[in-house]
Amino acid sequence: MMLRNLFTRMASHAKKAAENTAAQQDWLRHAATASRAELFAELNSREEGLASDQVDAAREFYGANAMARAARRPLPYRFLAAFADPFTYILVFIAIVSVLTDWVFASGSERDLSTPLIIGIMVAVSGVLRFVQDEKSTVAAEALAEMVESCAEVERDGDGGNEIPADEIVVGDVVHLSSGDIVPADLRIFAARDLFVSQASLTGESDAVEKRPHLADAADADGAALTDLCDLAFMGSTVISGNARGVVVATGSRTMFGEATGTLACRKRRTSFDEGIATTSRLLMCLMAVVLPIVFVVSGLTKDNWLDALLFSLSVAVGLTPEMLPMLVTTCLGKGAVDLSRDHVIVKRLDAVQDLGAIDVLCTDKTGTLTEDRIVLERYLDVDGRDSARVLRYAFLNSYFSTGVKNLIDNAIVERALAEGTDERSGDAGVTADELAQRYHGIDELPFDFERRRLSVVVGDADGRTRMVTKGALDEVLAVCNKVEVDGTVLPLAGELREKVLARGEALADEGMRVLGVARKDNPAGAAALTADDERDMVLIGYLAFLDPPKASSADAVRALAAHGVATKVLTGDSARVAAHVCRAIGIPADEVLTGMEIEVLDDAELTARAQSACVFAKLSPAQKARVVRVLRESGHAVGFMGDGVNDAAAMRESDCGISVDSATDVAREAADIILLEKDLMVLEHGIEAGRRTYANMIKYVKMTVSSNFGNIFSVVAAAALLPFLPMGAVQLLLLNLIYDLTCTAIPWDRVDDDMIARPCRWDTASARRFMVTFGPASSVFDIATFAALFFWICPMAAGGAWETLDAAGQALFVGTFQAGWFIESMWTQTLAVHLMRSEKGLFHGEHAAWVLIALGAAGVVVATALPITPLGETLDFCPLPAQFAGLLAAVVAGYAALVSIAKRLFVRRESSLL
């Protein structure tokens, strides 16, 4: 497969990102299996590097060594985008219409811009709050460039190697690697000596892996994960020890690193919150489209004044629109972000507060999230499986006196030895690691390499005695042993005893541990000039078992999330055996484990079915993690993804809510919506609770306001058809709506029932529609009853006769009294509805409303009730009401409370939830 042909094909199908990714992975597999001569010929390069005159041509054809970066939009665009909200569009439309009707087409004294001014203030406050919050978040992608801004030693024209900026590297360049280097591009290694690299930025696993100039078995390349191919080194990996030379086979966005970070340049897909807002907006638009012409026609036909009918119908449309919704949603989200900050959670995208509360599946990486992200020497055992300080003693000597770079295994052994004694014999019971280090001295060693997979060290004491201690992979240590120490007796290592040793090692591995063998040899012949031939006829003394231990809080966090209706699924690049053991230890079902190789052969339908039941996914590539998240979302789940590595960025982008930590890679933080200041699932559980409180208060306002306004539709249509005058003037209706909305501004601070926090909460427009249809007509029943009582009882009493018997002045008094009565009744019932519907429990049961909500509601009722007797009320054409209206108001309010309580009980029984 010629690389030039591959890139040409990819360029001609640039829009097919998935195909491009698959093609690039095929190329990397080909590069891993091709012979050295074959590969250099395809790349038009050689072992001495490219010629200087080839570099520009290679860069032009294959592209620069630069990442796809999220472009930061200009400030004016970002400011305008903060107002790009469906509810805002509705309000702007209403404001434009109001300008036309209240100013452009109105006569001099009737001109009034109060309505569009009020709407404009609401829109401005909401948009500015959102803009400020978004600007405070760290959304720039410059950190990604800084992550790979480094120099590399590149050989060109056979010059032996010179340092150049990493972004000047091209495909075909020969790169020199040594300890401490960051791999600057994807390389095929063609020469190496003891090269160990950490691929944690790609796989999330901290263990160093060896890279060699050739595959151990080329036939296995097709089925193996790319990161398991030992002759490929990937951009972003860190060289732990050794040195190597490699030829660049991929640069920039076509590297594994680039594939993982490529999603940062794409716009994040719509979340459950975005979809909920959009569908609710469509519902409101449909209501307006239906109601406005009906009210206009009915009012025009019955009142024979088409201009007034138009103004009134437009006022009704404004009344149906929850003008405060954008500001209240932003306020709820902003308060949620502040609450989350107290729980050590930073919100980058304001809408993510609700998305966090909506998740019912949490996908998380294993390392560092469920585990402590460190290697611990968990067990040191003799061959019978008993704890043995003698084994720890020999392991300490091996690790302490090795002269190479100490790896995580050596550090874990030394740390454990320093923490406790190293010999169980009574004479040496108090021996410390420091005393051992003083008693012995290093003589020689055979460094670890991946051919032998073991490390041998010779130490001596003051008496001139020497000991060789070997530790390494169990099967490789067994290969140099012919004896075994059992209960202090040295026995031949053969037959059943050998099988027993292997079986015990397998049992430890099944517990998710990494198992090493420890062997000894007294007075080796080549003590001063050790060779591999000296590693024979050794005595096996025991095992070392290492583990990245689960966090103490992980099991409690998993249980707490489950109690809140959130299933935890682990998506890791680690092995299936280790992942399953850790998950079982903390209570995550691990009976079914899906690996990356199994996922690769499943279509989306099959993967969807398997992903529902499986909770552990192992050996996954970044693309496979993103695919699992996608199929879970498409099956109806709200999915959060928590990760901290480059390999997690794509999955975070695909999720409803991407979660990372402050210690994560820059790429992971860039992709995240939520950043935890503590890498602990318990912190996340607190964040989910805060997100659900935020959602509950948002949906309260939406459902209560839409249902109340829906009920007003029937009231207005009935009044327009049956009354000889408008039941409320346009300005009066807008003022009523404004007072009510202002009382609702305290909703973000309201208390929320524990039941609402205990389950996932998604924005459900269908539920809002059913809520509206159930509770809206309840208010209409009492509105119409109020109309009848006002028209036939209260107004005749105030005006001195029935409507048809009155002169113009009497009819004006009649209308003013009627409109004042409905204005007050509407305010009382709407405010009462807030307290009746804010909780599934009764008015005097459960958590009472926040005091600020009670105070604002009471203030709104007092203002509305007193308004008709004030000069402002007179300006609005209201007239004072007779004392008998108080009795009517009390009866209507009591009846409305009873009816809503019954409707609420029936609704909860049918829907299982009120909000």
mmCIF file of N, CA, C and O in Angstrom, residues 658-737:
data_model
loop_
_atom_site.group_PDB
_atom_site.id
_atom_site.type_symbol
_atom_site.label_atom_id
_atom_site.label_comp_id
_atom_site.label_asym_id
_atom_site.label_seq_id
_atom_site.Cartn_x
_atom_site.Cartn_y
_atom_site.Cartn_z
ATOM 1 N N GLY A 658 -19.398 16.166 28.898
ATOM 2 C CA GLY A 658 -18.020 15.726 29.043
ATOM 3 C C GLY A 658 -17.450 16.218 30.361
ATOM 4 O O GLY A 658 -17.571 17.397 30.705
ATOM 5 N N ILE A 659 -16.835 15.309 31.109
ATOM 6 C CA ILE A 659 -16.350 15.629 32.453
ATOM 7 C C ILE A 659 -14.868 15.296 32.527
ATOM 8 O O ILE A 659 -14.441 14.212 32.113
ATOM 9 N N SER A 660 -14.084 16.223 33.054
ATOM 10 C CA SER A 660 -12.658 15.970 33.224
ATOM 11 C C SER A 660 -12.222 16.531 34.572
ATOM 12 O O SER A 660 -13.052 16.942 35.385
ATOM 13 N N VAL A 661 -10.911 16.505 34.808
ATOM 14 C CA VAL A 661 -10.367 16.973 36.079
ATOM 15 C C VAL A 661 -9.294 18.018 35.817
ATOM 16 O O VAL A 661 -8.757 18.120 34.704
ATOM 17 N N ASP A 662 -8.963 18.780 36.843
ATOM 18 C CA ASP A 662 -8.014 19.872 36.635
ATOM 19 C C ASP A 662 -6.607 19.369 36.325
ATOM 20 O O ASP A 662 -5.803 20.086 35.734
ATOM 21 N N SER A 663 -6.301 18.113 36.696
ATOM 22 C CA SER A 663 -4.978 17.559 36.415
ATOM 23 C C SER A 663 -4.925 16.825 35.081
ATOM 24 O O SER A 663 -3.912 16.213 34.751
ATOM 25 N N ALA A 664 -5.985 16.895 34.298
ATOM 26 C CA ALA A 664 -6.049 16.178 33.022
ATOM 27 C C ALA A 664 -5.145 16.842 31.989
ATOM 28 O O ALA A 664 -4.650 17.961 32.177
ATOM 29 N N THR A 665 -4.965 16.135 30.873
ATOM 30 C CA THR A 665 -4.233 16.737 29.768
ATOM 31 C C THR A 665 -5.000 17.943 29.244
ATOM 32 O O THR A 665 -6.219 18.046 29.400
ATOM 33 N N ASP A 666 -4.287 18.855 28.613
ATOM 34 C CA ASP A 666 -4.925 20.054 28.064
ATOM 35 C C ASP A 666 -6.025 19.684 27.088
ATOM 36 O O ASP A 666 -7.068 20.349 27.017
ATOM 37 N N VAL A 667 -5.793 18.634 26.310
ATOM 38 C CA VAL A 667 -6.779 18.217 25.315
ATOM 39 C C VAL A 667 -8.072 17.771 25.985
ATOM 40 O O VAL A 667 -9.174 18.130 25.558
ATOM 41 N N ALA A 668 -7.957 16.999 27.062
ATOM 42 C CA ALA A 668 -9.147 16.526 27.775
ATOM 43 C C ALA A 668 -9.902 17.694 28.399
ATOM 44 O O ALA A 668 -11.135 17.755 28.342
ATOM 45 N N ARG A 669 -9.174 18.633 29.002
ATOM 46 C CA ARG A 669 -9.852 19.799 29.591
ATOM 47 C C ARG A 669 -10.548 20.625 28.523
ATOM 48 O O ARG A 669 -11.606 21.212 28.749
ATOM 49 N N GLU A 670 -9.947 20.700 27.341
ATOM 50 C CA GLU A 670 -10.555 21.457 26.244
ATOM 51 C C GLU A 670 -11.879 20.837 25.811
ATOM 52 O O GLU A 670 -12.846 21.530 25.516
ATOM 53 N N ALA A 671 -11.919 19.507 25.782
ATOM 54 C CA ALA A 671 -13.115 18.811 25.311
ATOM 55 C C ALA A 671 -14.222 18.782 26.363
ATOM 56 O O ALA A 671 -15.383 18.533 26.031
ATOM 57 N N ALA A 672 -13.886 19.031 27.624
ATOM 58 C CA ALA A 672 -14.838 18.862 28.722
ATOM 59 C C ALA A 672 -15.814 20.025 28.835
ATOM 60 O O ALA A 672 -15.525 21.151 28.439
ATOM 61 N N ASP A 673 -16.992 19.726 29.383
ATOM 62 C CA ASP A 673 -17.986 20.747 29.742
ATOM 63 C C ASP A 673 -17.922 21.064 31.230
ATOM 64 O O ASP A 673 -18.265 22.158 31.660
ATOM 65 N N ILE A 674 -17.512 20.071 32.007
ATOM 66 C CA ILE A 674 -17.431 20.175 33.457
ATOM 67 C C ILE A 674 -16.021 19.750 33.872
ATOM 68 O O ILE A 674 -15.509 18.745 33.376
ATOM 69 N N ILE A 675 -15.405 20.493 34.784
ATOM 70 C CA ILE A 675 -14.084 20.123 35.283
ATOM 71 C C ILE A 675 -14.155 19.959 36.801
ATOM 72 O O ILE A 675 -14.595 20.872 37.509
ATOM 73 N N LEU A 676 -13.744 18.788 37.273
ATOM 74 C CA LEU A 676 -13.722 18.508 38.705
ATOM 75 C C LEU A 676 -12.357 18.886 39.263
ATOM 76 O O LEU A 676 -11.327 18.558 38.677
ATOM 77 N N LEU A 677 -12.374 19.566 40.394
ATOM 78 C CA LEU A 677 -11.112 19.915 41.042
ATOM 79 C C LEU A 677 -10.581 18.760 41.879
ATOM 80 O O LEU A 677 -9.455 18.806 42.357
ATOM 81 N N GLU A 678 -11.394 17.730 42.054
ATOM 82 C CA GLU A 678 -10.954 16.514 42.727
ATOM 83 C C GLU A 678 -11.321 15.330 41.842
ATOM 84 O O GLU A 678 -12.452 15.234 41.372
ATOM 85 N N LYS A 679 -10.366 14.437 41.613
ATOM 86 C CA LYS A 679 -10.593 13.282 40.744
ATOM 87 C C LYS A 679 -11.278 12.188 41.552
ATOM 88 O O LYS A 679 -10.689 11.176 41.909
ATOM 89 N N ASP A 680 -12.571 12.420 41.828
ATOM 90 C CA ASP A 680 -13.312 11.533 42.720
ATOM 91 C C ASP A 680 -14.767 11.493 42.271
ATOM 92 O O ASP A 680 -15.396 12.535 42.062
ATOM 93 N N LEU A 681 -15.317 10.280 42.145
ATOM 94 C CA LEU A 681 -16.704 10.151 41.706
ATOM 95 C C LEU A 681 -17.682 10.708 42.729
ATOM 96 O O LEU A 681 -18.796 11.083 42.370
ATOM 97 N N MET A 682 -17.295 10.778 44.001
ATOM 98 C CA MET A 682 -18.196 11.354 45.000
ATOM 99 C C MET A 682 -18.428 12.830 44.716
ATOM 100 O O MET A 682 -19.527 13.346 44.923
ATOM 101 N N VAL A 683 -17.400 13.523 44.245
ATOM 102 C CA VAL A 683 -17.570 14.930 43.847
ATOM 103 C C VAL A 683 -18.556 15.017 42.697
ATOM 104 O O VAL A 683 -19.420 15.893 42.649
ATOM 105 N N LEU A 684 -18.460 14.074 41.765
ATOM 106 C CA LEU A 684 -19.364 14.065 40.619
ATOM 107 C C LEU A 684 -20.802 13.812 41.062
ATOM 108 O O LEU A 684 -21.737 14.412 40.532
ATOM 109 N N GLU A 685 -20.970 12.946 42.049
ATOM 110 C CA GLU A 685 -22.324 12.672 42.548
ATOM 111 C C GLU A 685 -22.954 13.941 43.114
ATOM 112 O O GLU A 685 -24.128 14.229 42.881
ATOM 113 N N HIS A 686 -22.172 14.747 43.819
ATOM 114 C CA HIS A 686 -22.685 16.025 44.331
ATOM 115 C C HIS A 686 -23.028 16.959 43.172
ATOM 116 O O HIS A 686 -24.020 17.695 43.234
ATOM 117 N N GLY A 687 -22.226 16.924 42.128
ATOM 118 C CA GLY A 687 -22.508 17.747 40.957
ATOM 119 C C GLY A 687 -23.798 17.346 40.276
ATOM 120 O O GLY A 687 -24.571 18.207 39.813
ATOM 121 N N ILE A 688 -24.063 16.056 40.195
ATOM 122 C CA ILE A 688 -25.313 15.569 39.594
ATOM 123 C C ILE A 688 -26.512 16.056 40.394
ATOM 124 O O ILE A 688 -27.527 16.468 39.830
ATOM 125 N N GLU A 689 -26.390 16.023 41.721
ATOM 126 C CA GLU A 689 -27.486 16.525 42.560
ATOM 127 C C GLU A 689 -27.752 18.003 42.280
ATOM 128 O O GLU A 689 -28.909 18.429 42.167
ATOM 129 N N ALA A 690 -26.689 18.794 42.180
ATOM 130 C CA ALA A 690 -26.855 20.222 41.900
ATOM 131 C C ALA A 690 -27.480 20.438 40.529
ATOM 132 O O ALA A 690 -28.337 21.310 40.349
ATOM 133 N N GLY A 691 -27.078 19.636 39.538
ATOM 134 C CA GLY A 691 -27.667 19.736 38.205
ATOM 135 C C GLY A 691 -29.152 19.424 38.214
ATOM 136 O O GLY A 691 -29.938 20.069 37.511
ATOM 137 N N ARG A 692 -29.531 18.453 39.016
ATOM 138 C CA ARG A 692 -30.961 18.090 39.079
ATOM 139 C C ARG A 692 -31.780 19.139 39.808
ATOM 140 O O ARG A 692 -32.945 19.378 39.452
ATOM 141 N N ARG A 693 -31.208 19.766 40.814
ATOM 142 C CA ARG A 693 -31.926 20.877 41.458
ATOM 143 C C ARG A 693 -32.135 22.018 40.468
ATOM 144 O O ARG A 693 -33.214 22.630 40.425
ATOM 145 N N THR A 694 -31.127 22.270 39.666
ATOM 146 C CA THR A 694 -31.231 23.327 38.656
ATOM 147 C C THR A 694 -32.329 23.002 37.661
ATOM 148 O O THR A 694 -33.166 23.861 37.329
ATOM 149 N N TYR A 695 -32.339 21.766 37.160
ATOM 150 C CA TYR A 695 -33.374 21.357 36.203
ATOM 151 C C TYR A 695 -34.758 21.487 36.827
ATOM 152 O O TYR A 695 -35.699 21.989 36.187
ATOM 153 N N ALA A 696 -34.903 20.996 38.055
ATOM 154 C CA ALA A 696 -36.219 21.003 38.694
ATOM 155 C C ALA A 696 -36.785 22.412 38.776
ATOM 156 O O ALA A 696 -37.972 22.640 38.497
ATOM 157 N N ASN A 697 -35.950 23.380 39.122
ATOM 158 C CA ASN A 697 -36.442 24.749 39.235
ATOM 159 C C ASN A 697 -36.729 25.367 37.870
ATOM 160 O O ASN A 697 -37.661 26.166 37.728
ATOM 161 N N MET A 698 -35.936 24.995 36.854
ATOM 162 C CA MET A 698 -36.234 25.490 35.507
ATOM 163 C C MET A 698 -37.564 24.960 35.012
ATOM 164 O O MET A 698 -38.392 25.694 34.484
ATOM 165 N N ILE A 699 -37.760 23.656 35.161
ATOM 166 C CA ILE A 699 -38.955 23.038 34.604
ATOM 167 C C ILE A 699 -40.202 23.467 35.371
ATOM 168 O O ILE A 699 -41.309 23.483 34.827
ATOM 169 N N LYS A 700 -40.036 23.833 36.657
ATOM 170 C CA LYS A 700 -41.173 24.382 37.410
ATOM 171 C C LYS A 700 -41.746 25.583 36.682
ATOM 172 O O LYS A 700 -42.950 25.674 36.425
ATOM 173 N N TYR A 701 -40.854 26.534 36.372
ATOM 174 C CA TYR A 701 -41.325 27.758 35.728
ATOM 175 C C TYR A 701 -41.933 27.469 34.367
ATOM 176 O O TYR A 701 -42.993 27.991 34.020
ATOM 177 N N VAL A 702 -41.274 26.635 33.600
ATOM 178 C CA VAL A 702 -41.773 26.341 32.252
ATOM 179 C C VAL A 702 -43.164 25.710 32.316
ATOM 180 O O VAL A 702 -44.099 26.167 31.658
ATOM 181 N N LYS A 703 -43.311 24.668 33.117
ATOM 182 C CA LYS A 703 -44.591 23.951 33.159
ATOM 183 C C LYS A 703 -45.696 24.806 33.757
ATOM 184 O O LYS A 703 -46.820 24.849 33.231
ATOM 185 N N MET A 704 -45.379 25.492 34.861
ATOM 186 C CA MET A 704 -46.415 26.295 35.501
ATOM 187 C C MET A 704 -46.849 27.441 34.608
ATOM 188 O O MET A 704 -48.048 27.731 34.473
ATOM 189 N N THR A 705 -45.895 28.106 33.978
ATOM 190 C CA THR A 705 -46.221 29.266 33.162
ATOM 191 C C THR A 705 -46.948 28.863 31.886
ATOM 192 O O THR A 705 -47.946 29.485 31.500
ATOM 193 N N VAL A 706 -46.464 27.820 31.230
ATOM 194 C CA VAL A 706 -47.112 27.393 29.993
ATOM 195 C C VAL A 706 -48.521 26.888 30.269
ATOM 196 O O VAL A 706 -49.460 27.177 29.519
ATOM 197 N N SER A 707 -48.715 26.139 31.370
ATOM 198 C CA SER A 707 -50.066 25.632 31.675
ATOM 199 C C SER A 707 -51.005 26.770 32.035
ATOM 200 O O SER A 707 -52.169 26.796 31.619
ATOM 201 N N SER A 708 -50.485 27.749 32.807
ATOM 202 C CA SER A 708 -51.314 28.904 33.166
ATOM 203 C C SER A 708 -51.692 29.699 31.930
ATOM 204 O O SER A 708 -52.864 30.077 31.746
ATOM 205 N N ASN A 709 -50.723 29.927 31.051
ATOM 206 C CA ASN A 709 -51.005 30.678 29.835
ATOM 207 C C ASN A 709 -51.920 29.896 28.890
ATOM 208 O O ASN A 709 -52.741 30.481 28.196
ATOM 209 N N PHE A 710 -51.775 28.567 28.887
ATOM 210 C CA PHE A 710 -52.659 27.742 28.065
ATOM 211 C C PHE A 710 -54.102 27.859 28.561
ATOM 212 O O PHE A 710 -55.043 27.952 27.760
ATOM 213 N N GLY A 711 -54.251 27.864 29.897
ATOM 214 C CA GLY A 711 -55.598 28.050 30.440
ATOM 215 C C GLY A 711 -56.181 29.400 30.071
ATOM 216 O O GLY A 711 -57.390 29.531 29.803
ATOM 217 N N ASN A 712 -55.315 30.415 30.024
ATOM 218 C CA ASN A 712 -55.794 31.746 29.649
ATOM 219 C C ASN A 712 -56.331 31.781 28.226
ATOM 220 O O ASN A 712 -57.169 32.636 27.892
ATOM 221 N N ILE A 713 -55.839 30.862 27.370
ATOM 222 C CA ILE A 713 -56.353 30.814 25.998
ATOM 223 C C ILE A 713 -57.861 30.579 26.007
ATOM 224 O O ILE A 713 -58.638 31.305 25.375
ATOM 225 N N PHE A 714 -58.285 29.555 26.741
ATOM 226 C CA PHE A 714 -59.719 29.241 26.791
ATOM 227 C C PHE A 714 -60.498 30.394 27.416
ATOM 228 O O PHE A 714 -61.597 30.739 26.965
ATOM 229 N N SER A 715 -59.888 30.975 28.464
ATOM 230 C CA SER A 715 -60.567 32.093 29.127
ATOM 231 C C SER A 715 -60.742 33.261 28.168
ATOM 232 O O SER A 715 -61.838 33.863 28.085
ATOM 233 N N VAL A 716 -59.693 33.590 27.437
ATOM 234 C CA VAL A 716 -59.738 34.740 26.531
ATOM 235 C C VAL A 716 -60.686 34.473 25.367
ATOM 236 O O VAL A 716 -61.466 35.351 24.967
ATOM 237 N N VAL A 717 -60.628 33.264 24.803
ATOM 238 C CA VAL A 717 -61.521 32.940 23.682
ATOM 239 C C VAL A 717 -62.981 32.979 24.139
ATOM 240 O O VAL A 717 -63.852 33.531 23.450
ATOM 241 N N ALA A 718 -63.246 32.422 25.336
ATOM 242 C CA ALA A 718 -64.617 32.444 25.860
ATOM 243 C C ALA A 718 -65.074 33.878 26.100
ATOM 244 O O ALA A 718 -66.209 34.269 25.752
ATOM 245 N N ALA A 719 -64.172 34.683 26.691
ATOM 246 C CA ALA A 719 -64.534 36.075 26.957
ATOM 247 C C ALA A 719 -64.752 36.845 25.665
ATOM 248 O O ALA A 719 -65.697 37.645 25.548
ATOM 249 N N ALA A 720 -63.879 36.607 24.689
ATOM 250 C CA ALA A 720 -64.017 37.315 23.418
ATOM 251 C C ALA A 720 -65.315 36.954 22.719
ATOM 252 O O ALA A 720 -65.931 37.794 22.042
ATOM 253 N N ALA A 721 -65.778 35.716 22.886
ATOM 254 C CA ALA A 721 -66.992 35.268 22.203
ATOM 255 C C ALA A 721 -68.252 35.690 22.947
ATOM 256 O O ALA A 721 -69.279 35.976 22.316
ATOM 257 N N LEU A 722 -68.190 35.735 24.289
ATOM 258 C CA LEU A 722 -69.410 35.930 25.064
ATOM 259 C C LEU A 722 -69.593 37.334 25.622
ATOM 260 O O LEU A 722 -70.721 37.768 25.869
ATOM 261 N N LEU A 723 -68.481 38.053 25.832
ATOM 262 C CA LEU A 723 -68.602 39.369 26.445
ATOM 263 C C LEU A 723 -68.702 40.461 25.386
ATOM 264 O O LEU A 723 -68.085 40.357 24.314
ATOM 265 N N PRO A 724 -69.390 41.526 25.691
ATOM 266 C CA PRO A 724 -69.495 42.635 24.736
ATOM 267 C C PRO A 724 -68.284 43.573 24.784
ATOM 268 O O PRO A 724 -68.289 44.611 24.129
ATOM 269 N N PHE A 725 -67.276 43.223 25.565
ATOM 270 C CA PHE A 725 -66.081 44.048 25.668
ATOM 271 C C PHE A 725 -64.896 43.107 25.908
ATOM 272 O O PHE A 725 -65.047 41.912 26.184
ATOM 273 N N LEU A 726 -63.669 43.637 25.797
ATOM 274 C CA LEU A 726 -62.482 42.828 26.031
ATOM 275 C C LEU A 726 -62.314 42.583 27.534
ATOM 276 O O LEU A 726 -62.452 43.514 28.330
ATOM 277 N N PRO A 727 -62.016 41.334 27.959
ATOM 278 C CA PRO A 727 -61.931 41.040 29.390
ATOM 279 C C PRO A 727 -60.754 41.734 30.069
ATOM 280 O O PRO A 727 -60.759 41.917 31.283
ATOM 281 N N MET A 728 -59.754 42.116 29.272
ATOM 282 C CA MET A 728 -58.609 42.838 29.818
ATOM 283 C C MET A 728 -57.943 43.575 28.677
ATOM 284 O O MET A 728 -57.832 43.047 27.559
ATOM 285 N N GLY A 729 -57.502 44.791 28.942
ATOM 286 C CA GLY A 729 -56.836 45.557 27.908
ATOM 287 C C GLY A 729 -55.442 45.001 27.626
ATOM 288 O O GLY A 729 -54.862 44.253 28.422
ATOM 289 N N ALA A 730 -54.901 45.412 26.471
ATOM 290 C CA ALA A 730 -53.589 44.897 26.065
ATOM 291 C C ALA A 730 -52.515 45.243 27.096
ATOM 292 O O ALA A 730 -51.716 44.389 27.501
ATOM 293 N N VAL A 731 -52.471 46.494 27.554
ATOM 294 C CA VAL A 731 -51.469 46.917 28.521
ATOM 295 C C VAL A 731 -51.694 46.222 29.863
ATOM 296 O O VAL A 731 -50.740 45.820 30.546
ATOM 297 N N GLN A 732 -52.980 46.074 30.255
ATOM 298 C CA GLN A 732 -53.288 45.389 31.509
ATOM 299 C C GLN A 732 -52.778 43.939 31.487
ATOM 300 O O GLN A 732 -52.198 43.448 32.457
ATOM 301 N N LEU A 733 -52.979 43.269 30.367
ATOM 302 C CA LEU A 733 -52.544 41.876 30.228
ATOM 303 C C LEU A 733 -51.029 41.768 30.315
ATOM 304 O O LEU A 733 -50.479 40.874 30.967
ATOM 305 N N LEU A 734 -50.338 42.713 29.672
ATOM 306 C CA LEU A 734 -48.876 42.700 29.719
ATOM 307 C C LEU A 734 -48.365 42.985 31.136
ATOM 308 O O LEU A 734 -47.392 42.380 31.594
ATOM 309 N N LEU A 735 -49.044 43.902 31.847
ATOM 310 C CA LEU A 735 -48.643 44.224 33.220
ATOM 311 C C LEU A 735 -48.846 43.021 34.142
ATOM 312 O O LEU A 735 -47.988 42.711 34.971
ATOM 313 N N LEU A 736 -49.970 42.325 33.982
ATOM 314 C CA LEU A 736 -50.226 41.121 34.774
ATOM 315 C C LEU A 736 -49.105 40.102 34.550
ATOM 316 O O LEU A 736 -48.575 39.506 35.501
ATOM 317 N N ASN A 737 -48.759 39.923 33.287
ATOM 318 C CA ASN A 737 -47.717 38.949 32.949
ATOM 319 C C ASN A 737 -46.377 39.355 33.560
ATOM 320 O O ASN A 737 -45.609 38.522 34.057
#
